[in-house]
Each structure stands twice: as C-alpha cells, then as structure tokens.
Amino acid sequence: MYQRYDAVIVGAGGAGLMAALNLSAQARVAVVSKLYPVRSHTGAAQGGIGAALGNLEEDHWEWHMFDTVKGGDYLADQDAVEILCREAIETVYELEHWGLPFSRTPEGKIAQRPFGGHTRDYGKAPVRRSCYAADRTGHMILQTLYQQCIKNEVHFYDEFHLLDLLIENGRTAGVVAMSLATGELYTFHAKAVLFATGGCGRIYRVSSNALALTGDGMAVALRRGIPLEDMEFFQFHPTGIYKLGILLSEAARGEGGILRNKDGERFMERYAPSLLDLAPRDMVSRAIYRELEEGRGIGGKDYVHLDLRQLGREVLDTKLPDITDFVRTYMGIEPATELIPIQPTAHYAMGGIPTDVEGRVVVDEKNTPLPGFYAAGECACVSVHGANRLGTNSLVDILVFGRRGARHAAKFVRENDWAPLPAKADERAQQLVAERMGAQGDEHQGTIRDLLRDEMMAKASVFRDASRLALMREKLRETRARYSEIKLEDRGARYNTELLELIELGGMIDIAETLVEGALARQESRGAHSREDFPKRNDAQWLKHSLAYKTPEGIQLRYKPVTITKFEPKERKY
Amino acid sequence: MKVTLKIKRFNPEKDEKPWWAEYTVEAEPTDRLLDALNAIKWYQDGTLSFRRSCMHGVCGSDAMLINGSNALACKVLLKNLGENIKVEPMRGFRVARDLMVDLEPFFDKYKQVKPYFITHSVTPEKERQQSPAERERFDDTTKCILCGACTTSCPSFWANPEYIGPAAIVNAHRFVFDSRDEGREERLEILNHRDGVWRCRTIFNCVEACPRGINVTRAIGEVKKALMFRKL
C-alpha cells in the first residue's frame, strides 16, 4: 500500500499527539501508532507536570531551570533546558484551555505540589511546582490531547507497527509500517517524519513501563545509521511496587510519604539531609540499593518500605486515589494503615535519538540535521534531562518539544517537496518480516526475552562496574545468537502479535547494546550512571554526550560537547 | 498454584467457528490473569492473541470476559478467579481474533458525543477558574479509559447495537458537568434520541464492569435528568 502525506508522525502518546495538533492545521498529516492513542503510556504518568506558575508560592522558570540542570548532573544542554522551563508555563495554560481537568486550589487556580528535586531559590527548600490532576495527570493529558485531535480531525492509523525509516540521498522520504489487522505493509511517503515512539524500559525485568515500550523508533533509527545519544543514562524510579515494578508516584512523597528501612529508620536523612525523601530519583534509588546491600532491607529481602500512613485516608483517596488503588489491588495492602514494599523500577531513558531544540534529528558531533527527520519525547534526546530526569519534566518535554518539532516540520513541508522514494521502498521491511516469519529454531520467545531482562537488571541497572558490564556484553552476544534460534508459531497475516513481539525483541537487543557499550566506556559516575569502580563525576574527561552508532563491527562511540549557558557545573548535593 | 484456562479462540483466517483451547499454567495466587495469558503466549502457544500494554489497569487494552464478567485481565488476580478460569472476548463487537474485538464501532460512538472541550468565550491569559467543588462535580467520569468493558456488558447494547452505549455517555457527562464547558446543549441534543441516553434501562451491569470504579449508571441518570430539566 502506498500513502502520501506532507508529514507522518509515528507514535500517539503526548509528544505525537501534541505534534499532530500543531501540524494538522497547516499540513496533511497522518499519525501512525502501534496502539490506539488512548492506550499510550503517557496515560500512566501520575504525579504532575512541572511549571513555575507560582500559584501557591513564589516560583520562577529560572529556578526550575537550575533544578533541571543540577538534577541532570550538569549533562543537560542548558539552552534546551531554558526553553523547556520557560515554555512549560504557557504549555500548562494551553492544556487548561483545552479543558484539562486539573485539581484546583481553594481560589480555583491550578493546584501544585512538591516533587523530587524541585526547589525554590536555587536549592533552598522544596517548592510546589508540579501541576496535577490527582495522580492521573498523564491520563488527563493523553485524553485531552486525543480529544483535541478528534476535534481537529487528525488522521490516525491505529495499530500500525513501525518497521523502517526511509532515507534517500540524505533526505527523509517516509516510513514503512505494518497493519496489525491485515499484515499488509504500508509505505508512507512523506516530506517530514516525526518519531514520538516513547521509551524502551522493557529491556529490564522490573519496570514501570508498559509492555509496548520496546524502543521501536530508537531501534529503527539506529539501524538506519542514526546514532543514539546518552543511552548509558537510564533512570530507575525509587518506588515501584515490589516485584511488579508498578509505579507509585513521587507525589506520594511530595504529599508527605517517607521511605523506611527494616529498622523503621527514615534513611534518606543520611543521604540527602536537606531534601530527604524528595531528593532526585537517581540518589534515592542508590540509597535504597545501599540499604539493601548493607542488610537493612525488610526481612532480608530486596525491598524497603514506603510509609504513607501519616497522610491519612482523605489525602490518599483524594490526591493519590490511583496509587492507593494499585496498592490495594495488587498487594492486598491498605496504605492508610500498612507499610508498602517497594523497590527501584526501570522507568525512563534519558538518552535517545539526538535532536536540536527545534526537534530536528542531528546525526553527528557537529549537530548536522538530517533534513525532514524529527523526534520528540522519550525516544528523543534534546538533551533536557542530562544524566537524570527530574519528576514531572517528562510531561513538559513531550509537550514543549512535540510542539516545537511540529512547528519546524510545518515550515519544512511548506518549503520542500517530497524526496523521491527509494526504489523498492519497502524491501528492507519485507526482508525483516520474511526473516522473522521464517524463524524456525527451538527457543521460546519468552526464554530469550527473560534472559535479556534478567541480565540487564543484574548487570546494568542502578550500580555498575566494568566487570559486570563486560559480562553483560557477553550475555548480549548470547542473547543475539539465541534470538535467531527462536521459533515463531504464528504464521498468519492477521493480528499476528507474536511476530510483532519478535520484531520488538530484536530492537530491544540492539538498544541494550548501545546502553551497555556507553556505560562501559563512561568511566565516571554521573546522574543515573553510577560506576562503583569510578565513583566520582569527572568533568575534565566526561562532561560530554555520547553518540552510539551501529556499525558492522559493533557499536561505535563518538562524543559531543555539552552546552553550558547559565550554570557552571558544581558538586551535586542536596 | 496450578490454574487451568479455557480460552475461546477464533481466527477468521482459518477457523470456521470459535473453539475452546485449554492451557495449564503454574502461577502465584497473586499473579494477574494477564501474567497467565503472557505465560501461555511466551512459553506455550504463540498464536494466542490478545491486546495488552500497561499491565496495571490504566491503558484499557485488555478488557475481556473473565468467568462471565467483563474485567481487565491485568486487574484481576488469579486467587480471585479459582483454579478453572474461562476467558472470552467482550460481547457485542465482531471478534477480530481470539480475545481481540473490532473496536472501530466503539470509538465511532465515542466520537459522536463531541468528546472535546467546547467554548465560545474569550480565552483568558492564564487558567480558567474552577472551584474544587465544581471540579469534583465531574471527577468520576474523567477516569474513563475507554476500555469498552461497560458498553459490552450492557444488555441494551447487545439487543440494539445502534445504542450509543454507556462509555460514550460517560464521556459526554465529563463535559456536560464541567463548569467551564459551553457545549452542553449540543451534546445533550445528540444524546436525546431513542438510541441515545434513553436506551439505558438502568441494569447496572456497567457499574460492575467498570475497572475504574466509575458509577456509570449514576452518570447516565444525571444526563437523563439534565435532559428532563432542560425540557421543563
């Protein structure tokens, strides 16, 4: 099937829908998504979206900017962070104008609450900056954006799986995707393509991420010669439900929740004396791992407690209703009277497809754009999160840069014609499908997926060192070899979800490889990348972004400088 | 524990009619039904087809008929289902394959109610004001995740596929009772016909089916009442 559009957006979460809204009035746009848009993982975001509205106390975008830069351990590009924090404010008002049902202050303004790493006056004390709708902020954002897309008659291709990105003579020419319903390949010929395909958190065993978060866009770009930036930085959220990894929002601590070890001690007092339980996520996750290592886990197991008892039933039911429900449903625990077992859970890729502040994908150390290719949201790396993202900033990121990417793409499609389609445009996608359909080995898909996720959890998660990472490199070789021995049972064309899962798994192995190689090379500890053999940050050598390229000889790493404008790197203490 | 799952299968590509497959899975009592379905798909039978994504009841992908009631497979635990579990696709929509149904008619009905914010007044520079009480008025129906569990549990919908169905009405309610919205009249008019809100016979299946705990029947009642008062 051949379809022609001015622009094609891949992914229908917050970034994709925001881009669609900003493009659809000016150009013919299609949104291609492997899920129905309302199933996207933006809908699982809980605690809020950060913006210095100052509804409850003094706040400024400059403070937000400082917190984001410091929270990211000075690896973020500060020109991009400035845009993020300035535009956050108008973005939140725009959402409200589209009808988003924010929780309200008694005066009727958008309610705000404290969140990890967000402070007033450059680090003095926590500030109420997170704009929220109970603990369903992401759900409300996703719904509101989708509603607006319906109003604006955006054209959707729901349940279409991305297989390939088309590049011809150094220009973007479109994408190839498969219809889940029929198995047909569709070639979308487009002047501009925007990837908003989300994260890859399913490469880890314990993960807050939806099963769909397999990094498809990242993997497709990587295979087409585009690098992935800063992939060694992967965030573990401190409070996932024990074993299940289901997220319990930082808002729980923002509202007064406390972490306790087996002795009932509020151990964050020892790790972050001023921000305590509201320290940034990388620090809290490391603190939990340390407590476990030193034998202060609960009952000798690998979890600690989140204590929400002091919040009382009313706060739990009105401000944190969903996570209260999760704890009751999945743990059979009453959070108003009982302690909740939690452990860090794989949550967010700071890295991704490199872009500039206009959302344009840039492919080298000199930030050379690939004309017509854009990316936004978790699949992209602007970089606004640096080495560690602050809570609430992902929702800002998807909206601010989804919109900026769309605006630039609108201009691009006005000024440019379609690049010619490559001859046999869908050949590579066809080959991929044929290869996977022919998978006739004797391994179960589940065995290989579990192998990848278990090993990544054990060897490349919160704490890392050279020997474990080197072992992980070996494990990835084994995983890759055994991947080709998987048996595909479903030979049908229609709704072949087994085939799509197999393709996803192949992409995850590629992505894990960029993460492990980046982590092995980076001999320092910064943000979420914590090397026990190199425990200090090393700005002289490592204040730079990594770019991982896939080559026939394996992953090749290059580096590019960090943009520093307002805030010189300092030691990061809370 | 060992659980036996009897799953209704149908692949229109090759099956003439639906059939029952049986699988046995070793699982923890606290596992979700979805964990058992994944265990089957990943280790026993890759052809078993169902939708799923978030695994904790917020994305709405995996609504299905479980032991005779609609629920999300990721929000019911095995210990509450017994050792013999029967799983079928939701009723009332065409089965696309196994546990997946064709959702296009479902989303078409949703779109009919103009499920988006409508205002004609001037947009303020900052936020529109809304008191906590006004916000609370429509809180229940903002929770909808469009999973389809309510609509496909509704006998009125089974009998009359033209009925717009509880999910669409819930989403109309979310705007009708939002103090900021100005599209109330046009939305109420859309629901004011035989296959609109009046097809509801107050059977309450939708309330039981809703995985988000929305009091769907009450919301429908409130929309009916809004229409009646408007008439007076």
Coordinates of C-alpha atoms in Angstrom, one line a residue, chain A residues 231-565:
Chain A
M231 CA 22.0 5.8 26.2
E232 CA 24.0 4.8 29.3
F233 CA 21.8 7.1 31.4
F234 CA 18.7 5.1 32.4
Q235 CA 16.6 6.2 35.3
F236 CA 15.3 3.8 38.0
H237 CA 12.4 5.2 39.8
P238 CA 12.8 4.6 43.6
T239 CA 9.2 3.5 44.3
G240 CA 8.0 0.6 42.2
I241 CA 5.7 -1.9 43.8
Y242 CA 7.9 -4.8 44.9
K243 CA 8.4 -7.4 42.1
L244 CA 5.7 -5.9 39.9
G245 CA 7.5 -2.6 39.2
I246 CA 4.2 -0.7 39.1
L247 CA 4.9 2.9 39.7
L248 CA 4.0 4.6 42.9
S249 CA 4.3 8.3 42.1
E250 CA 6.8 10.6 43.7
A251 CA 3.7 12.6 44.5
A252 CA 3.3 10.1 47.4
R253 CA 6.5 11.5 48.9
G254 CA 5.5 15.0 47.7
E255 CA 2.4 14.7 49.8
G256 CA 4.5 13.5 52.8
G257 CA 5.3 9.9 52.3
I258 CA 8.5 8.6 53.9
L259 CA 10.9 5.7 53.0
R260 CA 11.9 3.4 55.8
N261 CA 14.3 0.5 56.2
K262 CA 13.9 -2.6 58.3
D263 CA 14.6 -0.7 61.5
G264 CA 11.9 1.8 60.6
E265 CA 14.6 4.4 60.1
R266 CA 14.0 7.3 57.7
F267 CA 17.2 6.5 55.9
M268 CA 17.2 9.4 53.5
E269 CA 18.3 11.6 56.4
R270 CA 21.7 10.1 55.9
Y271 CA 21.9 10.5 52.1
A272 CA 20.2 13.9 51.4
P273 CA 19.9 15.9 54.6
S274 CA 18.1 18.9 53.1
L275 CA 15.7 17.3 50.5
L276 CA 15.3 14.0 52.3
D277 CA 12.8 11.7 50.6
L278 CA 12.3 14.4 47.9
A279 CA 15.9 14.1 46.6
P280 CA 16.2 13.3 42.9
R281 CA 15.4 9.8 41.8
D282 CA 18.9 8.6 41.0
M283 CA 20.0 9.4 44.5
V284 CA 17.0 7.9 46.2
S285 CA 17.3 4.7 44.1
R286 CA 21.0 4.4 45.0
A287 CA 20.2 5.0 48.7
I288 CA 17.7 2.1 48.6
Y289 CA 20.2 -0.2 46.9
R290 CA 22.8 0.7 49.6
E291 CA 20.3 0.0 52.4
L292 CA 19.6 -3.4 50.8
E293 CA 23.3 -4.1 50.4
E294 CA 24.1 -3.3 54.0
G295 CA 21.4 -5.6 55.2
R296 CA 18.7 -3.2 56.0
G297 CA 16.1 -4.5 53.6
I298 CA 12.9 -5.8 55.0
G299 CA 13.1 -9.4 56.3
G300 CA 16.3 -9.9 54.5
K301 CA 14.6 -9.4 51.1
D302 CA 15.4 -6.8 48.4
Y303 CA 12.8 -4.2 49.3
V304 CA 12.2 -1.3 51.7
H305 CA 9.0 0.3 52.8
L306 CA 7.1 3.4 51.6
D307 CA 5.2 4.8 54.6
L308 CA 2.0 6.6 53.6
R309 CA 0.2 6.1 56.9
Q310 CA 0.7 9.6 58.2
L311 CA -1.1 11.0 55.1
G312 CA -4.5 9.8 56.3
R313 CA -7.3 8.3 54.3
E314 CA -8.6 11.6 52.9
V315 CA -5.4 12.7 51.3
L316 CA -4.9 9.2 49.9
D317 CA -8.4 9.0 48.5
T318 CA -8.5 12.5 47.0
K319 CA -4.9 13.3 46.0
L320 CA -3.5 9.8 45.4
P321 CA -6.5 7.7 44.5
D322 CA -5.0 5.6 41.7
I323 CA -1.8 4.5 43.5
T324 CA -3.9 3.8 46.6
D325 CA -6.0 1.5 44.4
F326 CA -2.9 -0.2 42.9
V327 CA -1.6 -1.0 46.4
R328 CA -4.9 -2.4 47.5
T329 CA -5.4 -4.4 44.2
Y330 CA -2.0 -5.8 43.6
M331 CA -0.6 -6.1 47.1
G332 CA -3.7 -6.5 49.2
I333 CA -2.3 -3.8 51.4
E334 CA -4.2 -0.8 53.0
P335 CA -1.8 2.1 52.6
A336 CA -3.7 4.1 55.3
T337 CA -2.6 1.6 58.0
E338 CA 0.1 -0.6 56.4
L339 CA 3.6 -0.1 55.0
I340 CA 4.1 -0.7 51.3
P341 CA 7.0 -2.9 50.0
I342 CA 8.8 -1.0 47.2
Q343 CA 12.0 -1.4 45.1
P344 CA 13.5 0.8 42.4
T345 CA 11.9 0.1 39.0
A346 CA 13.2 0.8 35.5
H347 CA 11.5 4.0 34.4
Y348 CA 12.9 6.3 31.9
A349 CA 15.6 6.6 29.2
M350 CA 17.3 9.9 29.4
G351 CA 19.0 9.1 26.1
G352 CA 17.5 8.6 22.7
I353 CA 17.6 9.9 19.1
P354 CA 19.6 13.2 19.2
T355 CA 17.7 16.3 18.3
D356 CA 18.3 20.1 18.5
V357 CA 15.9 22.5 20.2
E358 CA 13.7 22.6 17.0
G359 CA 13.1 18.8 17.3
R360 CA 15.3 18.2 14.2
V361 CA 17.3 14.9 14.4
V362 CA 21.0 15.6 14.3
V363 CA 23.4 12.9 13.3
D364 CA 26.9 13.8 14.3
E365 CA 29.2 15.7 16.7
K366 CA 28.5 18.9 14.8
N367 CA 24.8 18.6 15.2
T368 CA 24.2 18.2 11.5
P369 CA 20.4 17.8 10.9
L370 CA 19.0 15.0 8.7
P371 CA 16.6 17.1 6.7
G372 CA 12.9 16.1 7.3
F373 CA 13.5 13.9 10.3
Y374 CA 12.2 14.9 13.7
A375 CA 11.9 13.3 17.1
A376 CA 10.3 14.2 20.4
G377 CA 9.5 12.8 23.8
E378 CA 11.2 9.8 25.5
C379 CA 12.5 8.4 22.2
A380 CA 14.5 11.6 21.7
C381 CA 17.4 13.2 23.5
V382 CA 17.4 17.0 23.2
S383 CA 19.1 16.9 25.9
V384 CA 17.0 18.4 28.6
H385 CA 17.3 15.7 31.2
G386 CA 21.0 15.2 31.1
A387 CA 22.1 12.3 33.3
N388 CA 19.0 12.1 35.4
R389 CA 15.5 13.4 34.7
L390 CA 13.5 15.2 37.4
G391 CA 10.0 14.1 38.1
T392 CA 7.3 16.0 36.1
N393 CA 9.8 17.0 33.4
S394 CA 9.0 14.2 31.0
L395 CA 5.4 15.6 30.6
V396 CA 6.9 19.0 30.0
D397 CA 9.4 17.6 27.5
I398 CA 6.8 15.7 25.4
L399 CA 4.6 18.8 25.0
V400 CA 7.2 21.5 24.6
F401 CA 9.3 19.6 22.1
G402 CA 6.4 17.8 20.4
R403 CA 5.1 21.3 19.6
R404 CA 8.5 22.7 18.6
G405 CA 9.2 19.8 16.3
A406 CA 5.8 20.2 14.7
R407 CA 6.3 23.9 14.1
H408 CA 9.6 23.4 12.4
A409 CA 8.3 20.5 10.4
A410 CA 5.3 22.6 9.3
K411 CA 7.8 25.1 7.9
F412 CA 9.9 22.4 6.4
V413 CA 6.9 20.8 4.5
R414 CA 5.9 24.2 3.2
E415 CA 9.3 24.9 1.8
N416 CA 10.2 21.5 0.4
D417 CA 8.9 18.9 -2.0
W418 CA 8.8 15.2 -1.4
A419 CA 12.1 13.4 -1.6
P420 CA 11.9 10.7 -4.2
L421 CA 11.1 7.3 -2.6
P422 CA 13.9 4.8 -2.8
A423 CA 13.5 2.1 -5.4
K424 CA 11.6 -0.8 -3.7
A425 CA 10.9 1.3 -0.7
D426 CA 9.6 -1.4 1.5
E427 CA 12.2 -4.0 0.5
R428 CA 14.0 -3.9 3.8
A429 CA 10.8 -4.1 5.8
Q430 CA 9.7 -7.0 3.7
Q431 CA 13.0 -8.8 4.4
L432 CA 12.7 -8.2 8.1
V433 CA 9.2 -9.7 8.2
A434 CA 10.2 -12.6 5.9
E435 CA 13.2 -13.4 8.1
R436 CA 11.2 -13.3 11.3
M437 CA 8.3 -15.2 9.8
G438 CA 10.8 -17.9 8.9
A439 CA 12.1 -18.2 12.5
Q440 CA 12.2 -22.0 12.9
G441 CA 14.5 -22.7 15.8
D442 CA 13.7 -24.3 19.1
E443 CA 13.8 -21.4 21.6
H444 CA 10.7 -19.9 23.1
Q445 CA 10.4 -16.2 22.7
G446 CA 9.8 -15.8 26.4
T447 CA 13.1 -17.5 27.3
I448 CA 15.1 -15.0 25.3
R449 CA 13.1 -12.0 26.5
D450 CA 13.5 -13.1 30.1
L451 CA 17.3 -13.7 29.6
L452 CA 17.7 -10.1 28.3
R453 CA 15.6 -8.5 31.0
D454 CA 17.1 -10.5 33.9
E455 CA 20.7 -10.0 32.9
M456 CA 20.2 -6.3 32.2
M457 CA 18.6 -6.0 35.7
A458 CA 21.5 -7.8 37.3
K459 CA 24.4 -6.2 35.4
A460 CA 23.5 -2.8 34.0
S461 CA 20.9 -1.2 36.3
V462 CA 21.4 1.1 39.3
F463 CA 25.0 0.3 40.2
R464 CA 27.5 -0.7 37.5
D465 CA 31.2 -1.7 37.2
A466 CA 33.5 -2.8 34.4
S467 CA 33.3 -6.5 35.2
R468 CA 29.6 -6.8 35.3
L469 CA 29.2 -4.6 32.2
A470 CA 31.7 -6.8 30.3
L471 CA 29.8 -9.8 31.4
M472 CA 26.6 -8.2 30.1
R473 CA 28.3 -7.6 26.8
E474 CA 28.9 -11.3 26.6
K475 CA 25.3 -12.0 27.6
L476 CA 24.1 -9.8 24.8
R477 CA 26.1 -11.8 22.3
E478 CA 24.5 -14.9 23.7
T479 CA 21.1 -13.3 23.6
R480 CA 21.6 -12.3 20.0
A481 CA 22.7 -15.7 18.9
R482 CA 19.8 -17.4 20.7
Y483 CA 17.4 -14.8 19.3
S484 CA 18.0 -16.3 15.8
E485 CA 17.0 -19.7 17.3
I486 CA 13.5 -18.6 18.3
K487 CA 10.6 -20.5 16.9
L488 CA 7.7 -18.4 15.6
E489 CA 4.5 -20.4 15.8
D490 CA 2.1 -17.9 14.3
R491 CA 2.3 -17.9 10.5
G492 CA -0.9 -15.9 10.0
A493 CA -1.1 -12.5 8.4
R494 CA -3.9 -11.0 10.5
Y495 CA -3.3 -9.8 14.0
N496 CA 0.0 -11.6 14.3
T497 CA 1.1 -10.2 17.7
E498 CA 3.7 -12.9 18.1
L499 CA 5.5 -11.6 15.0
L500 CA 5.4 -8.1 16.3
E501 CA 6.7 -9.1 19.7
L502 CA 9.6 -10.9 18.0
I503 CA 10.5 -7.8 16.0
E504 CA 10.3 -5.7 19.2
L505 CA 12.6 -8.0 21.0
G506 CA 15.2 -7.7 18.2
G507 CA 15.1 -4.0 18.6
M508 CA 15.5 -4.2 22.3
I509 CA 18.7 -6.3 22.0
D510 CA 20.1 -3.5 19.8
I511 CA 19.2 -0.8 22.2
A512 CA 20.6 -2.7 25.2
E513 CA 23.8 -3.0 23.3
T514 CA 24.1 0.8 23.0
L515 CA 23.4 1.2 26.7
V516 CA 26.0 -1.3 27.8
E517 CA 28.7 0.0 25.4
G518 CA 28.0 3.5 26.5
A519 CA 28.1 2.5 30.2
L520 CA 31.4 0.5 29.8
A521 CA 33.1 3.4 28.1
R522 CA 32.0 6.1 30.5
Q523 CA 34.5 5.8 33.4
E524 CA 32.8 8.1 35.8
S525 CA 29.6 8.4 37.9
R526 CA 27.1 11.0 36.8
G527 CA 23.4 11.1 37.5
A528 CA 21.8 7.7 36.8
H529 CA 25.0 6.2 35.6
S530 CA 26.8 5.1 38.7
R531 CA 30.1 3.2 38.3
E532 CA 31.3 1.6 41.5
D533 CA 34.8 1.4 40.1
F534 CA 34.7 5.2 39.2
P535 CA 32.5 6.7 41.9
K536 CA 33.2 10.3 41.2
R537 CA 32.0 12.6 38.4
N538 CA 34.8 13.6 36.1
D539 CA 34.0 16.8 34.3
A540 CA 37.5 17.1 32.8
Q541 CA 37.1 14.0 30.8
W542 CA 33.4 13.2 30.7
L543 CA 31.4 16.3 30.6
K544 CA 30.2 15.3 27.1
H545 CA 27.3 13.5 25.4
S546 CA 27.9 10.1 23.9
L547 CA 26.7 9.1 20.4
A548 CA 26.4 5.4 19.8
Y549 CA 26.4 4.2 16.1
K550 CA 25.6 0.7 15.0
T551 CA 28.3 -0.5 12.6
P552 CA 29.1 -3.9 11.1
E553 CA 31.9 -4.0 13.7
G554 CA 29.6 -3.3 16.6
I555 CA 28.7 -0.2 18.5
Q556 CA 31.0 2.7 17.8
L557 CA 31.0 5.6 20.2
R558 CA 31.6 9.3 19.5
Y559 CA 31.2 12.3 21.7
K560 CA 29.9 15.8 21.5
P561 CA 30.2 18.8 23.9
V562 CA 27.5 19.9 26.4
T563 CA 26.0 23.3 26.0
I564 CA 26.5 25.4 29.2
T565 CA 24.9 28.8 29.5

